[in-house]
Amino acid sequence: MKLSHTFLFVHDQDAALKFYRDVIGLEVRTDQTIENDYRWLTVGPADQPGVEIGLARVGPPVPPTDFEVLEALLAKGSLQGLIFVVEDVDAKFEQVRAAGGEVLQEPVDQYYGVRDCAFRDPSGNSIRFSSQR
């Protein structure tokens, strides 16, 4: 069994695409608008061509009764994020910060054996970069 897709809710798919492609350095996998103006937008790491991260707006197939709750959680940054393993956390931190990434945590050695840092994407999702110490 292998992971193929995971999804993040975003407020603005164009802003998310710019962040994940231009700031983080992910590749665009799919960018297609399908029925009812639903945009299927996925990105992924170059070294993992079989993994796609969907950047999805709150909307169908989520039930309409849940839209408001999800939008509120997204606005507060309360939804789950992503963790990427990188060779050099400090270099990645400087690269993302220089590109305008919103810093949540500067690089630090964690008690559980990694050095990591964290940013927020334009929708408030937490994005972490980690490497083994």
XYZ file of C-alpha atoms in Angstrom:
133
model
C 0.000 0.000 0.000
C 1.243 3.516 -0.866
C -0.097 6.987 -0.188
C -1.154 8.720 -3.392
C -3.115 11.829 -2.333
C -3.676 14.034 0.679
C -5.599 17.299 0.821
C -5.349 20.707 2.459
C -8.163 23.229 2.516
C -7.128 26.660 1.242
C -8.959 29.978 0.920
C -7.446 30.944 -2.415
C -6.088 28.306 -4.783
C -4.011 30.788 -6.788
C -2.272 32.083 -3.640
C -1.768 28.503 -2.440
C -0.296 27.494 -5.806
C 2.136 30.408 -5.730
C 3.228 29.472 -2.191
C 3.612 25.729 -2.701
C 5.187 25.964 -6.166
C 7.214 29.191 -6.017
C 8.106 29.414 -2.317
C 8.209 25.788 -1.117
C 9.402 24.361 -4.447
C 6.791 21.688 -5.171
C 5.824 20.663 -8.697
C 2.343 21.111 -10.123
C 0.818 17.686 -10.769
C -2.685 18.641 -11.930
C -4.479 21.943 -12.471
C -7.838 21.310 -14.103
C -11.216 22.950 -13.729
C -14.020 20.433 -13.973
C -17.803 20.534 -13.568
C -19.392 23.340 -11.520
C -16.107 25.324 -11.587
C -14.443 22.806 -9.247
C -10.671 23.178 -9.619
C -8.622 19.999 -9.101
C -5.244 21.435 -8.111
C -2.449 19.175 -6.872
C 1.253 19.631 -6.202
C 3.983 17.309 -4.980
C 7.682 16.899 -4.266
C 9.912 16.197 -7.276
C 11.439 13.163 -5.520
C 7.997 11.620 -4.882
C 6.178 11.606 -8.238
C 3.442 9.321 -6.906
C 2.375 11.704 -4.112
C -0.108 14.500 -4.778
C -1.137 17.193 -2.303
C -4.547 18.577 -3.201
C -5.052 22.284 -2.566
C -8.823 22.333 -2.222
C -11.281 25.114 -1.525
C -13.975 24.396 1.026
C -16.876 23.230 -1.110
C -18.289 20.097 -2.703
C -17.943 17.220 -1.923
C -18.065 18.634 1.649
C -21.721 18.947 2.731
C -22.915 22.592 2.600
C -23.824 22.423 6.300
C -20.099 22.043 7.087
C -18.786 24.911 4.912
C -19.037 27.602 7.596
C -17.391 25.466 10.284
C -14.494 24.464 8.022
C -13.995 28.046 6.805
C -13.837 29.226 10.441
C -11.329 26.517 11.420
C -9.208 27.286 8.361
C -9.255 31.021 9.164
C -7.950 30.278 12.672
C -5.194 27.953 11.425
C -6.767 25.071 13.337
C -6.644 22.434 10.593
C -3.802 19.969 10.097
C -0.764 20.798 7.992
C 2.173 19.025 6.386
C 5.692 18.024 7.411
C 8.444 17.757 4.805
C 11.789 16.047 5.405
C 14.688 18.069 4.000
C 18.466 17.693 4.003
C 19.193 21.088 5.599
C 16.467 22.647 7.751
C 18.387 25.890 8.259
C 18.900 26.410 4.519
C 15.230 25.641 3.775
C 14.164 28.016 6.556
C 16.234 30.858 5.073
C 14.951 30.125 1.555
C 11.278 30.147 2.599
C 11.672 33.163 4.895
C 13.465 35.123 2.143
C 10.555 34.340 -0.193
C 8.116 35.877 2.297
C 6.921 32.800 4.210
C 5.183 33.576 7.516
C 7.447 32.148 10.220
C 5.817 30.161 13.039
C 8.998 28.659 14.466
C 12.649 29.228 13.678
C 14.861 26.121 13.396
C 15.227 24.308 16.712
C 16.536 20.951 17.904
C 13.569 18.947 19.214
C 13.800 16.429 22.058
C 12.493 13.679 19.745
C 15.596 13.733 17.526
C 14.885 16.169 14.722
C 15.717 19.753 13.905
C 12.682 21.523 12.503
C 11.039 24.831 11.679
C 7.506 25.903 10.800
C 5.656 28.349 8.566
C 2.042 29.198 7.770
C 0.785 28.983 4.220
C -1.424 31.837 2.911
C -4.514 30.054 4.312
C -3.053 29.518 7.786
C -2.075 25.845 7.444
C 1.056 24.810 9.330
C 3.947 23.675 7.128
C 6.970 22.163 8.862
C 10.419 21.221 7.591
C 12.369 18.603 9.476
C 15.651 16.688 9.354
C 17.256 14.095 11.592
C 19.886 15.462 13.952
